[in-house]
Every structure is written in structure tokens, then in C-alpha cells.
mmCIF file of C-alpha atoms and ligand atoms in Angstrom:
data_model
loop_
_atom_site.group_PDB
_atom_site.id
_atom_site.type_symbol
_atom_site.label_atom_id
_atom_site.label_comp_id
_atom_site.label_asym_id
_atom_site.label_seq_id
_atom_site.Cartn_x
_atom_site.Cartn_y
_atom_site.Cartn_z
ATOM 1 C CA MET A 295 82.876 103.251 123.536
ATOM 2 C CA LYS A 296 84.878 103.631 120.822
ATOM 3 C CA SER A 297 83.349 104.068 117.603
ATOM 4 C CA LYS A 298 84.143 102.087 113.959
ATOM 5 C CA VAL A 299 85.811 104.469 111.897
ATOM 6 C CA THR A 300 84.603 104.445 108.173
ATOM 7 C CA LYS A 301 85.377 107.580 106.982
ATOM 8 C CA ALA A 302 88.915 108.424 105.466
ATOM 9 C CA ILE A 303 89.993 112.168 104.489
ATOM 10 C CA PHE A 304 92.017 112.535 101.259
ATOM 11 C CA PRO A 305 93.055 116.029 101.522
ATOM 12 C CA VAL A 306 94.572 116.257 97.722
ATOM 13 C CA ALA A 307 93.714 120.083 97.078
ATOM 14 C CA GLY A 308 97.808 121.038 97.397
ATOM 15 C CA LEU A 309 99.769 122.799 94.366
ATOM 16 C CA GLY A 310 102.031 119.794 93.948
ATOM 17 C CA THR A 311 104.869 122.544 93.144
ATOM 18 C CA ARG A 312 107.795 120.114 93.419
ATOM 19 C CA PHE A 313 106.592 118.023 89.997
ATOM 20 C CA LEU A 314 106.305 120.716 88.181
ATOM 21 C CA PRO A 315 105.754 121.531 85.189
ATOM 22 C CA ALA A 316 103.815 117.645 85.138
ATOM 23 C CA THR A 317 101.511 119.349 87.869
ATOM 24 C CA LYS A 318 100.531 121.998 85.748
ATOM 25 C CA SER A 319 97.854 119.735 84.088
ATOM 26 C CA ILE A 320 97.963 116.605 85.841
ATOM 27 C CA PRO A 321 96.786 116.587 89.702
ATOM 28 C CA LYS A 322 100.385 114.910 91.603
ATOM 29 C CA GLU A 323 97.822 112.012 92.917
ATOM 30 C CA ILE A 324 97.119 110.798 89.172
ATOM 31 C CA LEU A 325 101.151 110.143 88.585
ATOM 32 C CA THR A 326 101.609 106.318 88.004
ATOM 33 C CA LEU A 327 103.870 104.416 89.993
ATOM 34 C CA VAL A 328 104.207 101.328 87.339
ATOM 35 C CA ASP A 329 100.483 101.852 85.968
ATOM 36 C CA ARG A 330 98.311 102.514 89.269
ATOM 37 C CA PRO A 331 97.982 106.373 90.232
ATOM 38 C CA LEU A 332 98.867 107.058 93.391
ATOM 39 C CA ILE A 333 95.587 107.472 94.721
ATOM 40 C CA GLN A 334 94.618 103.952 94.132
ATOM 41 C CA TYR A 335 97.334 102.576 96.025
ATOM 42 C CA ALA A 336 95.496 105.178 98.934
ATOM 43 C CA ILE A 337 92.093 103.872 98.413
ATOM 44 C CA ASP A 338 92.954 100.290 98.144
ATOM 45 C CA GLU A 339 94.626 100.545 101.583
ATOM 46 C CA ALA A 340 91.723 102.697 102.969
ATOM 47 C CA ARG A 341 89.336 99.496 102.051
ATOM 48 C CA ALA A 342 91.400 97.226 103.282
ATOM 49 C CA ALA A 343 91.297 98.997 106.812
ATOM 50 C CA GLY A 344 86.962 98.889 106.464
ATOM 51 C CA ILE A 345 86.989 102.411 105.208
ATOM 52 C CA ARG A 346 83.270 102.868 103.420
ATOM 53 C CA GLU A 347 83.198 106.725 102.779
ATOM 54 C CA PHE A 348 85.847 108.592 100.782
ATOM 55 C CA ILE A 349 85.750 112.376 101.520
ATOM 56 C CA PHE A 350 88.369 114.480 98.782
ATOM 57 C CA VAL A 351 89.493 118.064 99.685
ATOM 58 C CA THR A 352 89.819 118.958 96.357
ATOM 59 C CA SER A 353 90.803 122.258 94.517
ATOM 60 C CA ARG A 354 90.804 123.623 91.147
ATOM 61 C CA GLY A 355 92.524 121.799 88.485
ATOM 62 C CA LYS A 356 91.982 118.380 90.357
ATOM 63 C CA SER A 357 88.515 116.818 87.963
ATOM 64 C CA ALA A 358 91.255 114.209 85.591
ATOM 65 C CA LEU A 359 91.308 112.642 89.846
ATOM 66 C CA GLU A 360 87.378 112.966 90.236
ATOM 67 C CA ASP A 361 86.671 111.055 86.738
ATOM 68 C CA TYR A 362 88.980 108.619 87.406
ATOM 69 C CA PHE A 363 86.752 106.752 89.647
ATOM 70 C CA ASP A 364 83.883 106.642 87.606
ATOM 71 C CA ASP A 365 83.083 103.427 85.721
ATOM 72 C CA ALA A 366 84.519 103.437 81.887
ATOM 73 C CA PRO A 367 81.646 101.918 79.615
ATOM 74 C CA GLU A 368 83.283 102.738 76.389
ATOM 75 C CA LEU A 369 86.560 101.004 77.683
ATOM 76 C CA GLU A 370 85.079 98.155 79.301
ATOM 77 C CA THR A 371 82.836 97.553 76.013
ATOM 78 C CA ALA A 372 86.001 97.395 74.185
ATOM 79 C CA LEU A 373 87.895 94.879 76.377
ATOM 80 C CA ARG A 374 84.590 92.911 76.746
ATOM 81 C CA LYS A 375 84.957 92.844 72.841
ATOM 82 C CA LYS A 376 88.321 91.736 72.850
ATOM 83 C CA ASN A 377 88.433 89.282 75.594
ATOM 84 C CA LYS A 378 90.770 91.070 77.660
ATOM 85 C CA ASN A 379 88.622 89.335 81.057
ATOM 86 C CA GLU A 380 91.896 90.269 83.038
ATOM 87 C CA LEU A 381 92.014 94.130 82.285
ATOM 88 C CA LEU A 382 88.594 94.370 82.567
ATOM 89 C CA GLN A 383 88.254 92.923 85.813
ATOM 90 C CA GLU A 384 91.524 95.227 86.790
ATOM 91 C CA LEU A 385 89.361 98.320 85.227
ATOM 92 C CA LYS A 386 86.003 97.591 87.353
ATOM 93 C CA SER A 387 88.098 97.113 90.509
ATOM 94 C CA THR A 388 89.073 100.654 90.261
ATOM 95 C CA ASN A 389 85.297 101.556 90.253
ATOM 96 C CA MET A 390 83.589 103.496 92.787
ATOM 97 C CA GLU A 391 80.197 102.741 93.922
ATOM 98 C CA SER A 392 77.767 105.777 93.641
ATOM 99 C CA GLY A 393 78.062 107.735 96.682
ATOM 100 C CA ALA A 394 81.050 105.889 98.623
ATOM 101 C CA ILE A 395 83.151 109.206 97.151
ATOM 102 C CA ALA A 396 82.679 112.841 98.464
ATOM 103 C CA TYR A 397 84.329 115.937 97.072
ATOM 104 C CA VAL A 398 84.530 118.982 98.958
ATOM 105 C CA ARG A 399 86.445 121.828 97.928
ATOM 106 C CA GLN A 400 89.119 123.993 99.505
ATOM 107 C CA ASN A 401 89.248 126.958 97.820
ATOM 108 C CA LYS A 402 92.756 128.250 99.127
ATOM 109 C CA PRO A 403 95.804 126.043 99.707
ATOM 110 C CA LEU A 404 96.124 127.483 103.782
ATOM 111 C CA GLY A 405 97.573 124.250 104.701
ATOM 112 C CA LEU A 406 96.926 120.324 105.609
ATOM 113 C CA GLY A 407 95.000 121.525 108.653
ATOM 114 C CA HIS A 408 92.753 123.509 106.769
ATOM 115 C CA ALA A 409 92.653 120.925 104.298
ATOM 116 C CA VAL A 410 91.165 118.592 106.797
ATOM 117 C CA TRP A 411 88.725 121.035 108.629
ATOM 118 C CA CYS A 412 87.195 121.609 105.067
ATOM 119 C CA ALA A 413 85.546 117.870 105.290
ATOM 120 C CA ARG A 414 84.106 118.628 108.875
ATOM 121 C CA ARG A 415 80.641 118.615 107.821
ATOM 122 C CA LEU A 416 81.071 115.393 106.321
ATOM 123 C CA VAL A 417 82.723 113.752 108.941
ATOM 124 C CA HIS A 418 79.814 114.890 111.700
ATOM 125 C CA ASN A 419 81.022 113.672 115.033
ATOM 126 C CA GLU A 420 82.748 110.375 113.925
ATOM 127 C CA PRO A 421 86.514 109.670 114.540
ATOM 128 C CA PHE A 422 88.182 109.426 110.978
ATOM 129 C CA ALA A 423 91.008 108.697 108.898
ATOM 130 C CA VAL A 424 93.288 111.218 107.059
ATOM 131 C CA ILE A 425 95.138 109.396 104.111
ATOM 132 C CA LEU A 426 98.142 111.594 102.577
ATOM 133 C CA THR A 427 98.864 110.331 98.861
ATOM 134 C CA ASP A 428 102.226 110.978 98.995
ATOM 135 C CA ASP A 429 102.992 109.153 101.309
ATOM 136 C CA VAL A 430 103.135 105.515 99.711
ATOM 137 C CA ILE A 431 103.346 102.286 102.097
ATOM 138 C CA ALA A 432 104.645 98.791 101.008
ATOM 139 C CA ALA A 433 103.327 96.344 103.408
ATOM 140 C CA GLU A 434 102.350 92.875 104.051
ATOM 141 C CA LYS A 435 99.216 93.879 106.041
ATOM 142 C CA PRO A 436 98.130 97.878 105.025
ATOM 143 C CA CYS A 437 99.382 100.029 107.187
ATOM 144 C CA LEU A 438 95.817 101.993 108.245
ATOM 145 C CA GLN A 439 95.041 98.422 109.049
ATOM 146 C CA GLN A 440 97.202 98.099 111.494
ATOM 147 C CA MET A 441 97.179 101.430 112.905
ATOM 148 C CA MET A 442 92.777 100.298 113.232
ATOM 149 C CA GLU A 443 93.846 96.983 115.499
ATOM 150 C CA ALA A 444 95.961 99.305 117.249
ATOM 151 C CA TYR A 445 92.934 101.718 117.716
ATOM 152 C CA ASP A 446 91.080 98.782 118.584
ATOM 153 C CA GLU A 447 92.939 98.661 121.666
ATOM 154 C CA THR A 448 93.698 102.564 122.607
ATOM 155 C CA GLY A 449 91.136 104.816 121.186
ATOM 156 C CA GLY A 450 92.021 107.836 120.921
ATOM 157 C CA ASN A 451 94.390 109.582 118.255
ATOM 158 C CA ILE A 452 96.563 107.556 116.443
ATOM 159 C CA VAL A 453 99.386 109.080 114.209
ATOM 160 C CA ALA A 454 101.414 106.596 111.966
ATOM 161 C CA ALA A 455 105.141 107.247 112.789
ATOM 162 C CA MET A 456 109.022 105.947 111.390
ATOM 163 C CA GLU A 457 112.262 106.313 112.528
ATOM 164 C CA VAL A 458 114.502 108.527 110.402
ATOM 165 C CA PRO A 459 117.961 109.601 110.619
ATOM 166 C CA ARG A 460 118.339 112.567 113.120
ATOM 167 C CA GLU A 461 120.077 114.889 110.271
ATOM 168 C CA LYS A 462 116.412 114.584 108.715
ATOM 169 C CA THR A 463 113.826 115.378 111.636
ATOM 170 C CA SER A 464 114.018 118.984 110.115
ATOM 171 C CA SER A 465 111.530 118.086 107.422
ATOM 172 C CA TYR A 466 108.934 115.939 109.156
ATOM 173 C CA GLY A 467 106.667 116.622 112.769
ATOM 174 C CA VAL A 468 108.907 114.662 115.310
ATOM 175 C CA LEU A 469 107.322 112.872 118.534
ATOM 176 C CA ASP A 470 108.213 113.319 122.043
ATOM 177 C CA CYS A 471 107.216 109.860 123.347
ATOM 178 C CA GLU A 472 106.637 108.819 127.245
ATOM 179 C CA ARG A 473 108.120 105.039 126.629
ATOM 180 C CA GLU A 474 109.647 104.386 123.636
ATOM 181 C CA ASP A 475 109.291 100.662 123.765
ATOM 182 C CA GLY A 476 106.941 98.798 121.408
ATOM 183 C CA ALA A 477 104.713 99.547 118.233
ATOM 184 C CA THR A 478 102.687 102.006 120.105
ATOM 185 C CA VAL A 479 103.750 104.916 122.296
ATOM 186 C CA LYS A 480 102.218 107.371 123.973
ATOM 187 C CA VAL A 481 102.952 111.012 123.155
ATOM 188 C CA LYS A 482 103.923 114.196 125.412
ATOM 189 C CA GLY A 483 104.616 116.270 122.914
ATOM 190 C CA MET A 484 104.790 117.053 119.280
ATOM 191 C CA VAL A 485 107.111 119.652 117.176
ATOM 192 C CA GLU A 486 107.203 120.363 113.683
ATOM 193 C CA LYS A 487 110.284 120.278 111.767
ATOM 194 C CA PRO A 488 113.023 120.694 114.647
ATOM 195 C CA ALA A 489 116.783 121.007 113.873
ATOM 196 C CA PRO A 490 118.533 117.633 114.793
ATOM 197 C CA GLU A 491 119.793 119.184 118.104
ATOM 198 C CA ASP A 492 116.113 120.601 118.885
ATOM 199 C CA ALA A 493 114.284 117.228 118.060
ATOM 200 C CA PRO A 494 113.273 115.471 121.001
ATOM 201 C CA SER A 495 113.207 112.003 119.580
ATOM 202 C CA ASN A 496 114.024 110.750 115.647
ATOM 203 C CA LEU A 497 110.454 109.065 115.591
ATOM 204 C CA ALA A 498 108.573 111.144 112.949
ATOM 205 C CA VAL A 499 105.134 111.935 111.870
ATOM 206 C CA ILE A 500 104.274 110.498 107.948
ATOM 207 C CA GLY A 501 100.816 110.515 106.559
ATOM 208 C CA ARG A 502 98.187 108.585 108.313
ATOM 209 C CA TYR A 503 96.120 109.542 110.820
ATOM 210 C CA ILE A 504 93.411 107.979 112.770
ATOM 211 C CA LEU A 505 91.868 111.143 114.667
ATOM 212 C CA THR A 506 88.949 112.036 117.064
ATOM 213 C CA PRO A 507 86.123 114.514 115.826
ATOM 214 C CA LYS A 508 87.458 116.833 118.747
ATOM 215 C CA ILE A 509 90.560 117.630 116.268
ATOM 216 C CA MET A 510 87.998 119.430 113.881
ATOM 217 C CA GLN A 511 86.963 121.761 117.116
ATOM 218 C CA ASN A 512 90.348 122.841 117.572
ATOM 219 C CA LEU A 513 91.478 123.361 113.374
ATOM 220 C CA ASN A 514 88.113 125.273 113.798
ATOM 221 C CA LYS A 515 89.253 127.288 116.570
ATOM 222 C CA LEU A 516 92.864 127.502 114.789
ATOM 223 C CA LYS A 517 91.449 128.844 111.626
ATOM 224 C CA SER A 518 90.162 132.182 113.467
ATOM 225 C CA GLY A 519 93.166 132.716 115.040
ATOM 226 C CA ALA A 520 95.698 131.979 112.262
ATOM 227 C CA GLY A 521 97.463 133.877 109.261
ATOM 228 C CA GLY A 522 99.236 131.987 107.322
ATOM 229 C CA GLU A 523 99.106 127.763 106.592
ATOM 230 C CA ILE A 524 96.833 125.723 109.602
ATOM 231 C CA GLN A 525 98.596 122.859 110.343
ATOM 232 C CA LEU A 526 97.429 119.646 111.344
ATOM 233 C CA THR A 527 100.055 119.259 113.607
ATOM 234 C CA ASP A 528 98.973 121.912 116.046
ATOM 235 C CA ALA A 529 95.238 120.985 116.188
ATOM 236 C CA ILE A 530 96.565 117.270 117.267
ATOM 237 C CA ALA A 531 99.327 118.994 120.047
ATOM 238 C CA GLN A 532 96.449 120.879 121.404
ATOM 239 C CA GLU A 533 94.958 117.445 122.481
ATOM 240 C CA ILE A 534 98.333 116.456 123.946
ATOM 241 C CA SER A 535 98.070 119.482 125.937
ATOM 242 C CA GLU A 536 94.272 119.247 126.960
ATOM 243 C CA GLY A 537 95.558 115.500 128.259
ATOM 244 C CA ASN A 538 93.528 114.103 125.691
ATOM 245 C CA PRO A 539 95.510 110.664 124.203
ATOM 246 C CA VAL A 540 97.414 110.554 121.150
ATOM 247 C CA TYR A 541 99.516 107.951 120.254
ATOM 248 C CA GLY A 542 102.483 107.401 117.911
ATOM 249 C CA TYR A 543 101.799 103.716 115.639
ATOM 250 C CA ARG A 544 104.992 102.149 114.577
ATOM 251 C CA PHE A 545 103.910 100.719 111.249
ATOM 252 C CA ARG A 546 105.738 97.690 109.334
ATOM 253 C CA GLY A 547 106.620 98.326 106.358
ATOM 254 C CA GLN A 548 108.344 100.533 103.731
ATOM 255 C CA ARG A 549 107.413 104.027 103.137
ATOM 256 C CA PHE A 550 108.397 106.327 99.961
ATOM 257 C CA ASP A 551 107.983 109.806 99.674
ATOM 258 C CA CYS A 552 106.395 110.054 96.335
ATOM 259 C CA GLY A 553 106.087 113.803 97.397
ATOM 260 C CA THR A 554 109.677 114.495 96.075
ATOM 261 C CA LYS A 555 111.163 113.233 92.585
ATOM 262 C CA ALA A 556 113.575 110.943 94.631
ATOM 263 C CA GLY A 557 110.729 109.227 96.543
ATOM 264 C CA PHE A 558 108.773 108.906 93.741
ATOM 265 C CA LEU A 559 111.826 106.903 91.525
ATOM 266 C CA GLN A 560 112.209 105.006 94.138
ATOM 267 C CA ALA A 561 109.230 103.730 94.767
ATOM 268 C CA THR A 562 109.105 103.238 91.220
ATOM 269 C CA VAL A 563 111.980 101.012 91.092
ATOM 270 C CA ALA A 564 110.393 98.830 94.147
ATOM 271 C CA PHE A 565 107.127 98.520 92.907
ATOM 272 C CA GLY A 566 108.493 97.681 89.062
ATOM 273 C CA LEU A 567 110.779 94.891 90.870
ATOM 274 C CA GLN A 568 107.822 93.596 93.018
ATOM 275 C CA ARG A 569 105.678 93.202 89.948
ATOM 276 C CA PRO A 570 105.637 89.140 88.510
ATOM 277 C CA ASP A 571 105.065 90.155 84.712
ATOM 278 C CA LEU A 572 108.143 93.171 85.194
ATOM 279 C CA LYS A 573 110.527 91.772 87.663
ATOM 280 C CA ASP A 574 113.042 89.706 85.328
ATOM 281 C CA GLU A 575 113.106 92.145 82.848
ATOM 282 C CA PHE A 576 113.660 94.700 85.142
ATOM 283 C CA SER A 577 115.971 93.836 87.483
ATOM 284 C CA ASP A 578 118.124 92.396 84.281
ATOM 285 C CA TYR A 579 118.072 96.045 83.194
ATOM 286 C CA LEU A 580 119.319 97.460 86.530
ATOM 287 C CA THR A 581 121.898 94.773 86.637
ATOM 288 C CA ASP A 582 123.002 95.890 83.283
ATOM 289 C CA LEU A 583 122.808 99.914 83.989
ATOM 290 C CA MET A 584 124.623 99.193 87.260
ATOM 291 C CA SER A 585 127.378 97.437 85.633
ATOM 292 C CA MET A 586 128.028 99.889 82.733
ATOM 293 C CA ARG A 587 128.073 102.671 85.082
ATOM 294 C CA GLN A 588 130.480 100.759 87.370
ATOM 295 C CA ALA A 589 132.833 100.113 84.258
ATOM 296 C CA ALA A 590 132.911 103.860 83.171
ATOM 297 C CA GLU A 591 133.853 104.580 86.526
HETATM 298 P P1 UTP B 491 102.212 118.548 100.515
HETATM 299 O O1 UTP B 491 103.100 119.575 101.684
HETATM 300 O O2 UTP B 491 103.095 117.739 100.001
HETATM 301 O O3 UTP B 491 102.481 120.125 99.554
HETATM 302 O O4 UTP B 491 101.147 118.797 101.366
HETATM 303 P P2 UTP B 491 101.554 120.073 98.062
HETATM 304 O O5 UTP B 491 101.328 120.947 97.168
HETATM 305 O O6 UTP B 491 100.901 118.737 97.743
HETATM 306 O O7 UTP B 491 103.234 119.680 97.427
HETATM 307 P P3 UTP B 491 104.750 120.636 96.875
HETATM 308 O O8 UTP B 491 105.343 120.918 98.000
HETATM 309 O O9 UTP B 491 103.731 122.214 96.488
HETATM 310 O O10 UTP B 491 105.285 119.915 95.960
HETATM 311 C C1 UTP B 491 100.810 117.468 101.634
HETATM 312 C C2 UTP B 491 99.430 116.811 101.519
HETATM 313 O O11 UTP B 491 98.350 118.119 101.783
HETATM 314 C C3 UTP B 491 97.635 118.473 100.543
HETATM 315 C C4 UTP B 491 98.314 118.141 99.572
HETATM 316 O O12 UTP B 491 97.646 117.747 98.572
HETATM 317 C C5 UTP B 491 99.201 116.434 100.067
HETATM 318 O O13 UTP B 491 98.547 115.433 99.801
HETATM 319 N N1 UTP B 491 97.510 119.754 100.966
HETATM 320 C C6 UTP B 491 98.322 120.504 101.398
HETATM 321 C C7 UTP B 491 96.104 120.759 100.629
HETATM 322 O O14 UTP B 491 95.230 119.368 100.458
HETATM 323 N N2 UTP B 491 95.584 121.562 101.098
HETATM 324 C C8 UTP B 491 96.643 122.427 101.677
HETATM 325 O O15 UTP B 491 96.429 123.549 101.668
HETATM 326 C C9 UTP B 491 97.950 122.163 101.329
#
């Protein structure tokens, strides 16, 4: 029988070099899309998917991230005094229950696989989700929830997948699928960052996973064997080679790569335009800006 997935790992121990100098003192996950930090989008998505235990893999310099989820009594009192009830509710919705979040440390940035492995003792022998906060997904039904529904049908390992232009395959892990139809596809191979001519498809893996505990054992072996970065993709590929099921899930929604400046800006515009309190003023501004640019050309 399939066990219910109630734990999610959030690897947030990377250096975030693409956002320097901001990330010199601010964790990348605290950067805000409109007025919510990236990590809040990830937590909301996990909660909607039934996650109850949130495991953060952190590193040096991430204390702002840890503090973010605490109650903020002084702020709450100030808002209450000023009758700012809506803001108060908003603020309270970001508090996490005591004990719901666990932090483990990755003492060296040895790669995503290594970061996930650092959480092995908290995951025990249960299936778990992994969410990369860089990948923000705008969707009617949150992406991880869609994947949980697929998991209820299939069990096994599931990775979120999306079509990318062929010339971009070298930026992603790419799936080799048995059959290409439908939302859930059985995977027979995974290639990390292939050149377009070597890519088995244009179906790329993005930052949402539901994984069996066996992945931790695979990471264990990789850890003792490898010298450089330890890749999560390798641990998943090992499952395929041992005949254990791995599926790609084509989610419905739009993914923004907030680990890059261009992706972050695109997400800011898209989320700003969705906000009822901002959209009119913001879209007027964008329209004016575009016509001024066109006139100048
Ligand atoms: P990235 O490849 O985006 O690396 O990691 P990064 O360090 O965050 O950013 P850049 O490339 O220097 O700008 C993908 C995810 O894996 C986590 C990151 O925090 C991010 O969520 N990660 C990566 C770790 O937790 N530990 C690592 O050793 C590497």
C-alpha cells in the first residue's frame, strides 16, 4: 500500500550566486515576488498538497529565513492597536506551528542530491516531497497537489516535467519516456543537461519531486563514491536502472525560474498583474512604458 506523503524537503542551502550582491546578506528564498518571499509560495503550495512536516536544509547565513516563520508579537500588537485586521490576518497566516518546521544543516554546498541526503534522518522510511523554491508555479490547482493526485494512482517516484524549447535542453535534466501521451509518463531514462542533439526529448524536469525513501539509500552510495557535486538526478536514474517506477508528470500551470534574474522579473510582472489591488495601475504603467519604448525606436 502507498503511504501518504506528509513530509517535504526544501533545500535552501545553495549560495545563490546569480543574485549577488543581494544574496551577500539576504537568502535568495527571502527575495519577494510583489510582497511575499519565494519561500512563502513554496510553503503555501506544500500545505495545499497535504504536507504537514517541513524540512529545511539550510546553511550559513540563512537565519533570516528561519526567523521568517516565527510569530511576530510586536508587529501583531501594533497592527491590532491600529485596527489593521486584514494585514494582521495576512501576517498570522505566515506563522508556522511550533515543531512543524525542522532545520538541518548542509555544512558544504555539495549539490542538490547532497542537500536532500542531509534530511535522511528526518524522512525515516517514508516517501517525501522535494520543493525547489526557485521554481515558482502559477497554477489553478497547485502543482504539488496535482502531483499528489497522480501519486495516489501510481505510487513510485514522480518528477514534475514541462516541455522546453529544444535549444534549451542543456539547462535541464531531460526525460526519456516510454510513451509520450497523457499527463503521467513512465520514464525509462534521465539525462542531465544534454546538448539539444543528444536530448532524448524536450520534456525537462523542474523543481518538484515525490520520492520513495529508497532514493536516500541511493544518495548514501553516491555520497561515499563521488568527489564533486552529488546529483539528485543520479539517485533517481538509479531507480530506473533497478526497474523501480519513475514517472514524469506534466503539470498544468506556468513555471517561472526565479533562480535567474530574467525569470524573477517575469514572475514579478505576472504576479503583479494578477493582484486585484495592483493590476490596474500596474498594467497602465506597463502599457505606457511599452508605447514610450516603441515611440523611441
Ligand atoms: P541552484 O543550482 O539554483 O544553486 O540550486 P544556488 O546556489 O541556489 O544558486 P546559484 O546557481 O549560485 O545562483 C538549486 C536548489 O538547490 C539548493 C539551492 O538552495 C536551490 O534551492 N542547493 C543547491 C542546496 O541546498 N545545496 C547545494 O549544495 C546546492
